[in-house]
PDB file of C-alpha atoms in Angstrom:
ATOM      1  CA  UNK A   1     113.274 108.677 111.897  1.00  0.00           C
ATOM      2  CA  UNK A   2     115.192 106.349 114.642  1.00  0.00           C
ATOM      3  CA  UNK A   3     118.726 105.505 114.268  1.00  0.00           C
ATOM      4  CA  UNK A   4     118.023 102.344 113.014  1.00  0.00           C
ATOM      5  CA  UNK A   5     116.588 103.439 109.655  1.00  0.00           C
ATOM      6  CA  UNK A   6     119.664 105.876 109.455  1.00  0.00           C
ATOM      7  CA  UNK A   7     121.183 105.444 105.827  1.00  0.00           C
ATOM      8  CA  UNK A   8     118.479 102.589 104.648  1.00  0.00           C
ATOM      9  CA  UNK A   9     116.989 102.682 100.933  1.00  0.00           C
ATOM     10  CA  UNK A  10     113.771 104.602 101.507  1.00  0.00           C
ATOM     11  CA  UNK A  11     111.099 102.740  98.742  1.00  0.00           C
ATOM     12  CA  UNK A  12     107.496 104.039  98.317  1.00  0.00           C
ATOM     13  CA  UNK A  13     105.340 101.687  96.492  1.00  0.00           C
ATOM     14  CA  UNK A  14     102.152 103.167  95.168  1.00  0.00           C
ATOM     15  CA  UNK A  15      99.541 101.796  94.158  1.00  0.00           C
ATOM     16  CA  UNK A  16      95.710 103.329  92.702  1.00  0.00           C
ATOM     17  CA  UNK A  17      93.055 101.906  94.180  1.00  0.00           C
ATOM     18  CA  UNK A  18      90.056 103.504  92.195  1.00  0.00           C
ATOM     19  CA  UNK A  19      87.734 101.110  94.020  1.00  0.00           C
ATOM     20  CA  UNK A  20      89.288 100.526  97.519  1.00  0.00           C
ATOM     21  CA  UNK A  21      89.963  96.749  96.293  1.00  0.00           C
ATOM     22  CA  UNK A  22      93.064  94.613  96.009  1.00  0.00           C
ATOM     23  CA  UNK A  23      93.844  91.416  94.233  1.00  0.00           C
ATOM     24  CA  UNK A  24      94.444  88.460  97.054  1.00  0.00           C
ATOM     25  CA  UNK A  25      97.990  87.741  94.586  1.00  0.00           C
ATOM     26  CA  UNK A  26      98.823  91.593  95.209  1.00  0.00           C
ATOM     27  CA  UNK A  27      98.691  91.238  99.189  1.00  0.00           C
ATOM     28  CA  UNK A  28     100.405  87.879  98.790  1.00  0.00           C
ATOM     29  CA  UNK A  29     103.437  89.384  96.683  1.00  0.00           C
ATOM     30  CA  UNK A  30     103.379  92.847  99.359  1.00  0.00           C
ATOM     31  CA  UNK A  31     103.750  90.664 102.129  1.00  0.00           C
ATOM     32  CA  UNK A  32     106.260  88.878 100.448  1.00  0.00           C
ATOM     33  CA  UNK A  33     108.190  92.250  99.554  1.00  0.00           C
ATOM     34  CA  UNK A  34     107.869  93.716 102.975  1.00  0.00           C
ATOM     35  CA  UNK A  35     109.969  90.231 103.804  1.00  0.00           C
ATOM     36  CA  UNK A  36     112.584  90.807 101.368  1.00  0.00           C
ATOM     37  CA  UNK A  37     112.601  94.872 102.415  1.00  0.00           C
ATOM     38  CA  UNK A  38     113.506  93.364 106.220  1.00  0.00           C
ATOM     39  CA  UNK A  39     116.064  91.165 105.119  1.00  0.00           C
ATOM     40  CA  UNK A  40     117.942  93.870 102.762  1.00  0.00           C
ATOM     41  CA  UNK A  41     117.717  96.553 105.383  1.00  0.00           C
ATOM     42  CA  UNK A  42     115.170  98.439 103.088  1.00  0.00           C
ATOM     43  CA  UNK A  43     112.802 101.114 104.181  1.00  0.00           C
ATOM     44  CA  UNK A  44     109.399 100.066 102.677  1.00  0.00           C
ATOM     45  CA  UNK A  45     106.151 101.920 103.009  1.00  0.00           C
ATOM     46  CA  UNK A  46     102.850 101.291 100.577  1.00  0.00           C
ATOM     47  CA  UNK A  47     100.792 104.391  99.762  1.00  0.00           C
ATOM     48  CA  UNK A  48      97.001 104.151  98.105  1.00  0.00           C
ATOM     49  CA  UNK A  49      94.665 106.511  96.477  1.00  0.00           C
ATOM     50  CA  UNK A  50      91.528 105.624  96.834  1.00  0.00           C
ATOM     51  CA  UNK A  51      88.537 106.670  94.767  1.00  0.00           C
ATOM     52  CA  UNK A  52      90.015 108.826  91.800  1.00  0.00           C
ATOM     53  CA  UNK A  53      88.679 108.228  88.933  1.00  0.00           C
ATOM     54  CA  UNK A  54      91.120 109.589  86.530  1.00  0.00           C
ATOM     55  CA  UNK A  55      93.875 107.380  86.738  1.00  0.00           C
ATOM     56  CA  UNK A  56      96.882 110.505  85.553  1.00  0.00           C
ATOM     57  CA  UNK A  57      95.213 112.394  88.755  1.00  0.00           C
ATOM     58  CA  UNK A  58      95.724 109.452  90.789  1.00  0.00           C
ATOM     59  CA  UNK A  59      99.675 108.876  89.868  1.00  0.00           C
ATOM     60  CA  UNK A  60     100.090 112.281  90.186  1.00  0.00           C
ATOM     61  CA  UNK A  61      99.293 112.449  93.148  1.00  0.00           C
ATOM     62  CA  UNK A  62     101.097 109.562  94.617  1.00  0.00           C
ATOM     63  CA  UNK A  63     104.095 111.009  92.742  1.00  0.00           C
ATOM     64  CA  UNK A  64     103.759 114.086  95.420  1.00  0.00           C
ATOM     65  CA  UNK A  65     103.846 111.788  97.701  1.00  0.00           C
ATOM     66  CA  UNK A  66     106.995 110.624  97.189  1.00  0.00           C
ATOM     67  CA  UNK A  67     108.644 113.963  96.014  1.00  0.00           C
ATOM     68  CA  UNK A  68     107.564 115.464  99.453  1.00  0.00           C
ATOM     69  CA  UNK A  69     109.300 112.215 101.623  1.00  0.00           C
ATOM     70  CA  UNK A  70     112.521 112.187  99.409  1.00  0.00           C
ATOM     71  CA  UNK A  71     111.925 108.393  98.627  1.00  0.00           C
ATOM     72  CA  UNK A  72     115.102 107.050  97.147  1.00  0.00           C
ATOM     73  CA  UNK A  73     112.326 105.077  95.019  1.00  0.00           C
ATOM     74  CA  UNK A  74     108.780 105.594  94.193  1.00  0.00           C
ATOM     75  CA  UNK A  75     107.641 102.076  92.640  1.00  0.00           C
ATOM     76  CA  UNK A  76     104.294 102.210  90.759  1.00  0.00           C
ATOM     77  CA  UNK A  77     102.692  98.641  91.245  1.00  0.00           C
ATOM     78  CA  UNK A  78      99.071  98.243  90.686  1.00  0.00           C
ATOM     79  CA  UNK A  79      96.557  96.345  92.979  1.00  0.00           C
ATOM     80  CA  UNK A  80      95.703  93.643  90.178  1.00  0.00           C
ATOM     81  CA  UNK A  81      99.878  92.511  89.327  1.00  0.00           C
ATOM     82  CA  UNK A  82     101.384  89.819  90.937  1.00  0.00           C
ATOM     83  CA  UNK A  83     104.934  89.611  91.444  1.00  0.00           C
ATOM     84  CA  UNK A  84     107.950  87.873  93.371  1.00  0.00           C
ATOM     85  CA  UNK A  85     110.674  88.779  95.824  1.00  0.00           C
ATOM     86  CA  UNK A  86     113.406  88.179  93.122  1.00  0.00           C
ATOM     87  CA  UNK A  87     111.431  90.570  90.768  1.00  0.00           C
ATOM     88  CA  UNK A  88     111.391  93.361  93.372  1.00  0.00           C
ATOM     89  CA  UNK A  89     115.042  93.362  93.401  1.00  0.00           C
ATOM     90  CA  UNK A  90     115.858  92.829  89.680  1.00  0.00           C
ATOM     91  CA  UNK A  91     113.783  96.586  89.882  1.00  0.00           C
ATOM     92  CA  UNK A  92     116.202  97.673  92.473  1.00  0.00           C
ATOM     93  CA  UNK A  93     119.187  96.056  91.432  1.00  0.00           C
ATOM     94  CA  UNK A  94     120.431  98.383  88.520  1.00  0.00           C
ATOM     95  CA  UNK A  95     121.483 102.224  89.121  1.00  0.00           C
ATOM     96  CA  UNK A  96     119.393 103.544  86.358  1.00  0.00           C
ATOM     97  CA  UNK A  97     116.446 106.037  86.958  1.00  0.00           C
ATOM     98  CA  UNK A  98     113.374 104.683  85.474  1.00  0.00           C
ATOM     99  CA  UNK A  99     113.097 101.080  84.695  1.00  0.00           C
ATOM    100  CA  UNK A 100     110.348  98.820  84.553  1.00  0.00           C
ATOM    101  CA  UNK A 101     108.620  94.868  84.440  1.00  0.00           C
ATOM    102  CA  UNK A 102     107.231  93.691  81.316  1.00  0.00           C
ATOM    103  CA  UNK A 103     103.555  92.893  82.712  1.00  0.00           C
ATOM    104  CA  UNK A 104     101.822  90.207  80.482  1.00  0.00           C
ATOM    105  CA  UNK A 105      98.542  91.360  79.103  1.00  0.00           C
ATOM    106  CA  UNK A 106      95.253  90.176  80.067  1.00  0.00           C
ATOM    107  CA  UNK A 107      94.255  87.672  77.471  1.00  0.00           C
ATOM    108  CA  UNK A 108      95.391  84.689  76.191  1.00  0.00           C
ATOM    109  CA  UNK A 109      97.646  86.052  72.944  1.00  0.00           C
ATOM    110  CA  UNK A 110     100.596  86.575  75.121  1.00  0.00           C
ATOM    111  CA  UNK A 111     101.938  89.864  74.761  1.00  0.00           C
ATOM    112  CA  UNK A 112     103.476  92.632  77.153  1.00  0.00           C
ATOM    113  CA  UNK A 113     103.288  96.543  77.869  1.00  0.00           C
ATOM    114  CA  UNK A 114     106.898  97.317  76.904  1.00  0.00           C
ATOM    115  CA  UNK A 115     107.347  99.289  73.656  1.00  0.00           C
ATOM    116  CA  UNK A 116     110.576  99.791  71.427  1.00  0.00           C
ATOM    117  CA  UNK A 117     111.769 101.714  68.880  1.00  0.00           C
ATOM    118  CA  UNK A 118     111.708  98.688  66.182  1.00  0.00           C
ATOM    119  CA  UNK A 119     110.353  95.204  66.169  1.00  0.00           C
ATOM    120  CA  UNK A 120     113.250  93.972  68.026  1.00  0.00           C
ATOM    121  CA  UNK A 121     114.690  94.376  71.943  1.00  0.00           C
ATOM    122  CA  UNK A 122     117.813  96.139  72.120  1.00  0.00           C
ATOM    123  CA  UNK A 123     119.833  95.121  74.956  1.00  0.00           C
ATOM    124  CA  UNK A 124     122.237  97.758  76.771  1.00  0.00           C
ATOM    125  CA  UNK A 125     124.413  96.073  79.716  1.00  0.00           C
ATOM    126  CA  UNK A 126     121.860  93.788  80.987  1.00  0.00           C
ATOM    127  CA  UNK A 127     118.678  95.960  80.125  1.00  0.00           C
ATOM    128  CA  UNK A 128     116.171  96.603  77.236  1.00  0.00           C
ATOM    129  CA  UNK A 129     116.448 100.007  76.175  1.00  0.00           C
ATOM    130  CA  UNK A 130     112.832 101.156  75.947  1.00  0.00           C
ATOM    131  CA  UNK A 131     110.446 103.529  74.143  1.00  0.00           C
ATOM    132  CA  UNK A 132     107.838 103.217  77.069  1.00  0.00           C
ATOM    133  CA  UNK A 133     106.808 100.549  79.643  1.00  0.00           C
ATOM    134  CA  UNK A 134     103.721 100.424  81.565  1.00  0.00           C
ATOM    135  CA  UNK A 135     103.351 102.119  85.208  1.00  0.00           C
ATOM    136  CA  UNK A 136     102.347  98.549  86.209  1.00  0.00           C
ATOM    137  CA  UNK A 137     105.137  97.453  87.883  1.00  0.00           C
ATOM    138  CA  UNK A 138     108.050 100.594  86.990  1.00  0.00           C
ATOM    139  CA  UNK A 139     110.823 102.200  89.662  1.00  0.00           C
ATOM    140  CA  UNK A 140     111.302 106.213  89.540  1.00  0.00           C
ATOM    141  CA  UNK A 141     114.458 107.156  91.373  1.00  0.00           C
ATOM    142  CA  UNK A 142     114.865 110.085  93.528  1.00  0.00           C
ATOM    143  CA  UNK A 143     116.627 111.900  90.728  1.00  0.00           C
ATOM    144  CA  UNK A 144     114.000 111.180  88.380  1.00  0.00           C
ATOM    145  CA  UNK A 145     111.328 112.206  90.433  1.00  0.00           C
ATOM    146  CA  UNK A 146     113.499 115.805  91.159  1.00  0.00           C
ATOM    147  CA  UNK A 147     113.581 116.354  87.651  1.00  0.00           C
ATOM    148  CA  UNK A 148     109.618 115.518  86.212  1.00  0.00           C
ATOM    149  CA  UNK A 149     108.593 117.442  89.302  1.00  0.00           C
ATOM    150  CA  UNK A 150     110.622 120.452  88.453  1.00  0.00           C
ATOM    151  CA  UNK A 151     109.517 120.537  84.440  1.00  0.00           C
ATOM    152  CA  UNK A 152     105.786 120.103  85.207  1.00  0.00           C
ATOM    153  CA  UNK A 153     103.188 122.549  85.299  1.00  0.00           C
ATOM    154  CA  UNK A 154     101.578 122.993  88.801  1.00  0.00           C
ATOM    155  CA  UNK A 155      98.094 122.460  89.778  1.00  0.00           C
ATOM    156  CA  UNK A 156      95.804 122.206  92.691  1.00  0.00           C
ATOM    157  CA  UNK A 157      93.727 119.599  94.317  1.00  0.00           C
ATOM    158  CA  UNK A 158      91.919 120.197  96.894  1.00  0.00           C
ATOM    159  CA  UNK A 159      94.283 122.976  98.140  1.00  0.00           C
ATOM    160  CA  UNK A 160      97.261 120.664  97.819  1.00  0.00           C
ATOM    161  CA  UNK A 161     100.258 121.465  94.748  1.00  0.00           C
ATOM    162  CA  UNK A 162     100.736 118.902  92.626  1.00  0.00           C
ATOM    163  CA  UNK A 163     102.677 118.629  89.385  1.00  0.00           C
ATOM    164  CA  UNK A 164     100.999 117.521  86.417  1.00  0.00           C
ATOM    165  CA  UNK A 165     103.515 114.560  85.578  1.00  0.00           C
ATOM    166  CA  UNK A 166     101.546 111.910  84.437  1.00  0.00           C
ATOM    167  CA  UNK A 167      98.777 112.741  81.468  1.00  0.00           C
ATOM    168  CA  UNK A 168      96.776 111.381  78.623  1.00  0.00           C
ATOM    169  CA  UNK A 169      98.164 113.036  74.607  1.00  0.00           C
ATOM    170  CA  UNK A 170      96.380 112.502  71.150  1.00  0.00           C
ATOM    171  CA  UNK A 171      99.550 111.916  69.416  1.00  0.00           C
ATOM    172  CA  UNK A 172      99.677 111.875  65.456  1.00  0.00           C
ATOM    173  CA  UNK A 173      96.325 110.927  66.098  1.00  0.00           C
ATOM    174  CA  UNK A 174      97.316 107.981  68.908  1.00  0.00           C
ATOM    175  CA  UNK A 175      95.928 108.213  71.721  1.00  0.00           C
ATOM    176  CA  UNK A 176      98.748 107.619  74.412  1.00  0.00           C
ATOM    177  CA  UNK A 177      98.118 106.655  77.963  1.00  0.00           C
ATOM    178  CA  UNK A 178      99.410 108.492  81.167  1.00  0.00           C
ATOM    179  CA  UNK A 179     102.906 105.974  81.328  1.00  0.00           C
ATOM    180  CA  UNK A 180     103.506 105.892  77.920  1.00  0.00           C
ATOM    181  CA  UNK A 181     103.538 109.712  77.988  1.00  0.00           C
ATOM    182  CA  UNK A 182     105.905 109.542  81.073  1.00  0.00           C
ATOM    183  CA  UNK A 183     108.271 107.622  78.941  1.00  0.00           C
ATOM    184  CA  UNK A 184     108.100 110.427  76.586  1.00  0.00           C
ATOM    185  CA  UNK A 185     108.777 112.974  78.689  1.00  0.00           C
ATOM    186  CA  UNK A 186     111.833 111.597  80.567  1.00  0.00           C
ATOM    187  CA  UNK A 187     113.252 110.447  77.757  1.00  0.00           C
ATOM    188  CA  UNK A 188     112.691 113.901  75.942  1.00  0.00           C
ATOM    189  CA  UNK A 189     115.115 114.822  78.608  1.00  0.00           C
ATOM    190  CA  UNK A 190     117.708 112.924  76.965  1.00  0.00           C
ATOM    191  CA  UNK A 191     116.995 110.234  79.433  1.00  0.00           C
ATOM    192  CA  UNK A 192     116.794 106.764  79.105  1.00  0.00           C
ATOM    193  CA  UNK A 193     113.141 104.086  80.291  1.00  0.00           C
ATOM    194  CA  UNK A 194     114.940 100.518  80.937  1.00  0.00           C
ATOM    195  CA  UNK A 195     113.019  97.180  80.970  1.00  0.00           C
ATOM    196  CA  UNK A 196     114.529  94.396  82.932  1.00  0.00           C
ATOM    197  CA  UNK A 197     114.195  90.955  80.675  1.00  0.00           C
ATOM    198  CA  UNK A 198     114.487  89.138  83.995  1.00  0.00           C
ATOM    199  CA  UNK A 199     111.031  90.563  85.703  1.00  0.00           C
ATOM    200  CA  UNK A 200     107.846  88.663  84.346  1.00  0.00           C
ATOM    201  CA  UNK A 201     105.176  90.177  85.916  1.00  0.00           C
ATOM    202  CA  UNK A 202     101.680  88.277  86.093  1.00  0.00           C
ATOM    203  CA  UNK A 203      97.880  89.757  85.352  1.00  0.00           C
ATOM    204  CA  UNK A 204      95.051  88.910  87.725  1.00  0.00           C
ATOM    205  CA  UNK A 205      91.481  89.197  86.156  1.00  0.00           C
ATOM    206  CA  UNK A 206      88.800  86.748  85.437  1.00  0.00           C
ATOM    207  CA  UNK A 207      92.435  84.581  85.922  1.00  0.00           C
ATOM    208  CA  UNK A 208      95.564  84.788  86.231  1.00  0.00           C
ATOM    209  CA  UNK A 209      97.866  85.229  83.025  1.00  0.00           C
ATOM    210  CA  UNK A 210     101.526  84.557  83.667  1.00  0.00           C
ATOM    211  CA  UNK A 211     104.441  84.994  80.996  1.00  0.00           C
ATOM    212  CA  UNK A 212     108.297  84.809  80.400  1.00  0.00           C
ATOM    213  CA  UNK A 213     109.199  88.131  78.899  1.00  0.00           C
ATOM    214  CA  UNK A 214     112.652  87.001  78.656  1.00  0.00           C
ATOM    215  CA  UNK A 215     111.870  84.358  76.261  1.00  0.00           C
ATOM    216  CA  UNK A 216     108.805  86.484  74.263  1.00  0.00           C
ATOM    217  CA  UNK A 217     112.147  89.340  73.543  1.00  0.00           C
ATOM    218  CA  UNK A 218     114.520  86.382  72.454  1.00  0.00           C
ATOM    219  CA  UNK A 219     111.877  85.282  69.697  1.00  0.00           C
ATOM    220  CA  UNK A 220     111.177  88.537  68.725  1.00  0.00           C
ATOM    221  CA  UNK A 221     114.797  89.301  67.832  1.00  0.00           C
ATOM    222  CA  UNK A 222     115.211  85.525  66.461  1.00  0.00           C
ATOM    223  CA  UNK A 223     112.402  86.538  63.962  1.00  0.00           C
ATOM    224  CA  UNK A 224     113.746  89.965  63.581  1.00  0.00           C
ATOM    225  CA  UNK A 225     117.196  88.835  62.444  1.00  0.00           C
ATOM    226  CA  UNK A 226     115.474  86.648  60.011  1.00  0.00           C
ATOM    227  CA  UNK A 227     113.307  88.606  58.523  1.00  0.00           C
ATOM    228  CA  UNK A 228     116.458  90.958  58.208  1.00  0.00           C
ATOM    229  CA  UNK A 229     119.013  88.881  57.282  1.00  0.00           C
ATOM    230  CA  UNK A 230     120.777  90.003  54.015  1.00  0.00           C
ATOM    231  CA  UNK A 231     122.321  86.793  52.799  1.00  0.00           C
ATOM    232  CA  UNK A 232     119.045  84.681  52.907  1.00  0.00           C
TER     233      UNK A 232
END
């Protein structure tokens, strides 16, 4: 480390690259970041794993990777999201420990990987306070990452540790996903998963699908209150 990076944020983004391929929008938005990293005197480096199939396997181990460099941030992103400079600093911009971008879905019912605890968005200074949100575009701080990588179990890969943070659960027979389980676990900690409204974060596939989570979460609680309201 030379002076210069003395006392900069330290950011890891990682990304699983199961088949060594990136979306064109992803490089566009990482070159964009690495922009916004220079300008804000931030410490950026991108780690891949390429080739795992099992996707948990594949955060997990990128989660090492981080633990063992004593990121300030580890910032899951995956290689088919597109995103902008303002988003990448609405994730940086609160001092919470895990918080996340609503990524739109890939079809054309618009809908988002955030999940609450009723059919409405509850807002906490600023932020949605979350059941779960997607690995898609989410920020682990250095605390956070301390603390998963202490409770997990240990196992090894290829003669390397690694903590078994990120896995699949049949739930009260619901089959949850390696973030959603994440969610569960930090927040069994008596810890809080944030969504920022402000982060819209588009899909890449067969097209692109693009949303505005802000304004999906303001209907939802329109239609909430109304289908609540006592005095109709």
């Amino acid at each position: 480390m030379n002076d210069k990076t003395v006392g900069m944020r330290r950011v890891m983004i990682g990304t699983p690259l199961y088949d060594g391929k990136v979306e064109l929008d992803y490089m566009m938005s990482v070159f964009q970041t690495l922009e916004f990293c220079a300008l804000n005197e931030i410490q950026m480096n991108l780690k891949t794993i390429v080739g795992c199939s099992l996707i948990q396997k594949a955060r997990d181990e990128l989660f090492r990777m981080a633990y063992e460099a004593e990121v300030d941030d580890l910032i899951f992103i995956d290689s088919d999201q597109c995103w902008s400079q303002k988003d990448f600093g609405n994730l940086l911009s609160y001092h919470v420990d895990v918080i996340g971008g609503a990524v739109v879905s890939k079809n054309d019912l618009i809908q988002f990987n955030v999940k609450t605890f009723d059919e409405k968005y509850d807002f906490v200074h600023g932020l949605i306070d979350a059941r779960a949100v997607g690995t898609g575009f989410m920020r682990i701080s250095k605390r956070a990452i301390k603390m998963m990588w202490d409770a997990a179990p240990k196992y090894y890969a290829d003669g390397v540790e690694n903590a078994s943070v990120f896995e699949t659960k049949v739930i009260d027979g619901q089959f949850m996903g390696e973030d959603i389980e994440f969610c569960n676990k930090w927040r069994a900690m008596g810890e809080k998963v944030y969504v920022h409204p402000d982060i819209s974060v588009a899909h890449i596939g067969k097209k692109r699908w693009d949303g505005n989570f802000k304004e999906y979460a303001r209907i939802a609680n329109d239609n909430w209150e109304k289908s609540n309201d006592k005095s109709a």
